[in-house]
Each structure stands twice: as structure tokens, then as C-alpha cells.
C-alpha atoms as one frame of an Amber mdcrd trajectory, in Angstrom:
protein
  -0.069   0.038  -0.005   2.768   2.455   0.545   4.243   1.945  -2.785   0.680
   3.015  -4.114   0.798   5.734  -1.990   4.047   7.096  -3.065   3.145   6.652
  -6.733   0.087   8.816  -6.071   1.826  11.668  -4.429   4.256  11.621  -7.390
   1.923  11.636  -9.840   0.152  14.702  -7.771   3.415  16.557  -7.565   3.952
  15.931 -11.435   0.399  17.223 -12.418   0.902  20.310 -10.150   4.383  20.858
 -11.865   2.635  20.643 -15.482  -0.011  23.078 -14.232   2.290  25.978 -14.038
   2.268  26.646 -17.786  -1.191  25.739 -18.631  -2.574  28.261 -21.029  -5.510
  30.625 -20.862  -6.576  33.139 -18.242  -6.131  31.982 -14.953  -5.074  28.759
 -16.517  -2.466  27.707 -14.192  -4.711  28.225 -11.036  -7.594  26.516 -12.464
  -5.773  23.396 -13.485  -4.178  23.095 -10.393  -7.456  23.455  -8.394  -8.991
  20.877 -10.849  -6.430  18.713  -9.972  -6.281  19.086  -6.254 -10.073  18.454
  -6.241  -9.999  15.218  -7.935  -7.124  13.944  -5.591  -9.377  15.170  -2.764
 -12.541  13.355  -4.044 -10.797  10.004  -4.325  -8.627  10.502  -1.004 -10.656
   7.778   0.893 -10.146   5.267  -1.738  -8.760   1.788  -0.268  -9.318  -0.801
  -3.147  -5.902  -1.222  -4.896  -7.253  -2.025  -8.199  -9.492   1.253  -8.105
  -6.357   3.265  -7.120  -4.215   1.731 -10.026  -7.120   2.521 -12.163  -6.997
   6.117 -11.135  -3.391   6.045 -11.527  -3.640   5.008 -15.190  -6.010   7.869
 -15.978  -3.762  10.504 -14.095  -0.831   9.412 -16.140  -2.932   9.640 -19.396
  -3.885  13.110 -18.367  -0.358  14.133 -17.725   0.626  12.805 -21.065  -2.090
  14.806 -22.775  -1.028  18.123 -21.195   2.661  17.201 -22.306   1.291  17.065
 -25.752  -0.622  20.311 -25.578   2.508  21.737 -24.554   4.644  20.715 -27.385
   1.986  21.259 -29.575   1.778  25.153 -28.651   5.570  24.980 -28.664   5.758
  23.789 -32.293   2.964  26.226 -33.380   4.876  29.336 -31.712   8.141  28.162
 -33.676   6.279  27.455 -37.045   4.475  30.964 -36.767   7.911  32.772 -36.074
   9.672  31.252 -38.849   7.417  31.163 -41.501   6.279  34.572 -41.665
């Protein structure tokens, strides 16, 4: 169980770190609050299978946010050099 706990904490910290550059007006604050609320909603979960499923969902979200950032970076570079 402590292995799952450390994975959950690690994922939480990673998502909070990713949220610092989230685009939009109040984007970082809104993203971090949503992550915090999602983790607090499931804080009393004790079933290991459910926790593993939630971890997989969180890792998927992290990959999607990273893809969003790389796409944003690509669009910026393309816009600067193709004008």
C-alpha cells in the first residue's frame, strides 16, 4: 500500500508541476485547483485496483498536457519562422 501511496504523491506533484504553464486566463490556477479537487475527491479510496485505475487515468492526463505543451511550442516556432 505504501508503494501506491508514493506513486499517488509523485503523480500529484508531477501534475501540479505541469499546471504551472497551462494556457488560458487563470489557466494555471484553474488547472491546479481541478487536480487538487480530483485527488481530494478520491482520497478515501482503499481498493488497490481502483487506485491503480485512477493512477492510469492521471498518467494519461499528464501525457495529454505534455502533448498540449509540445503542440503549443511547435505552433509558436512555426509561426515565428514561416512569416
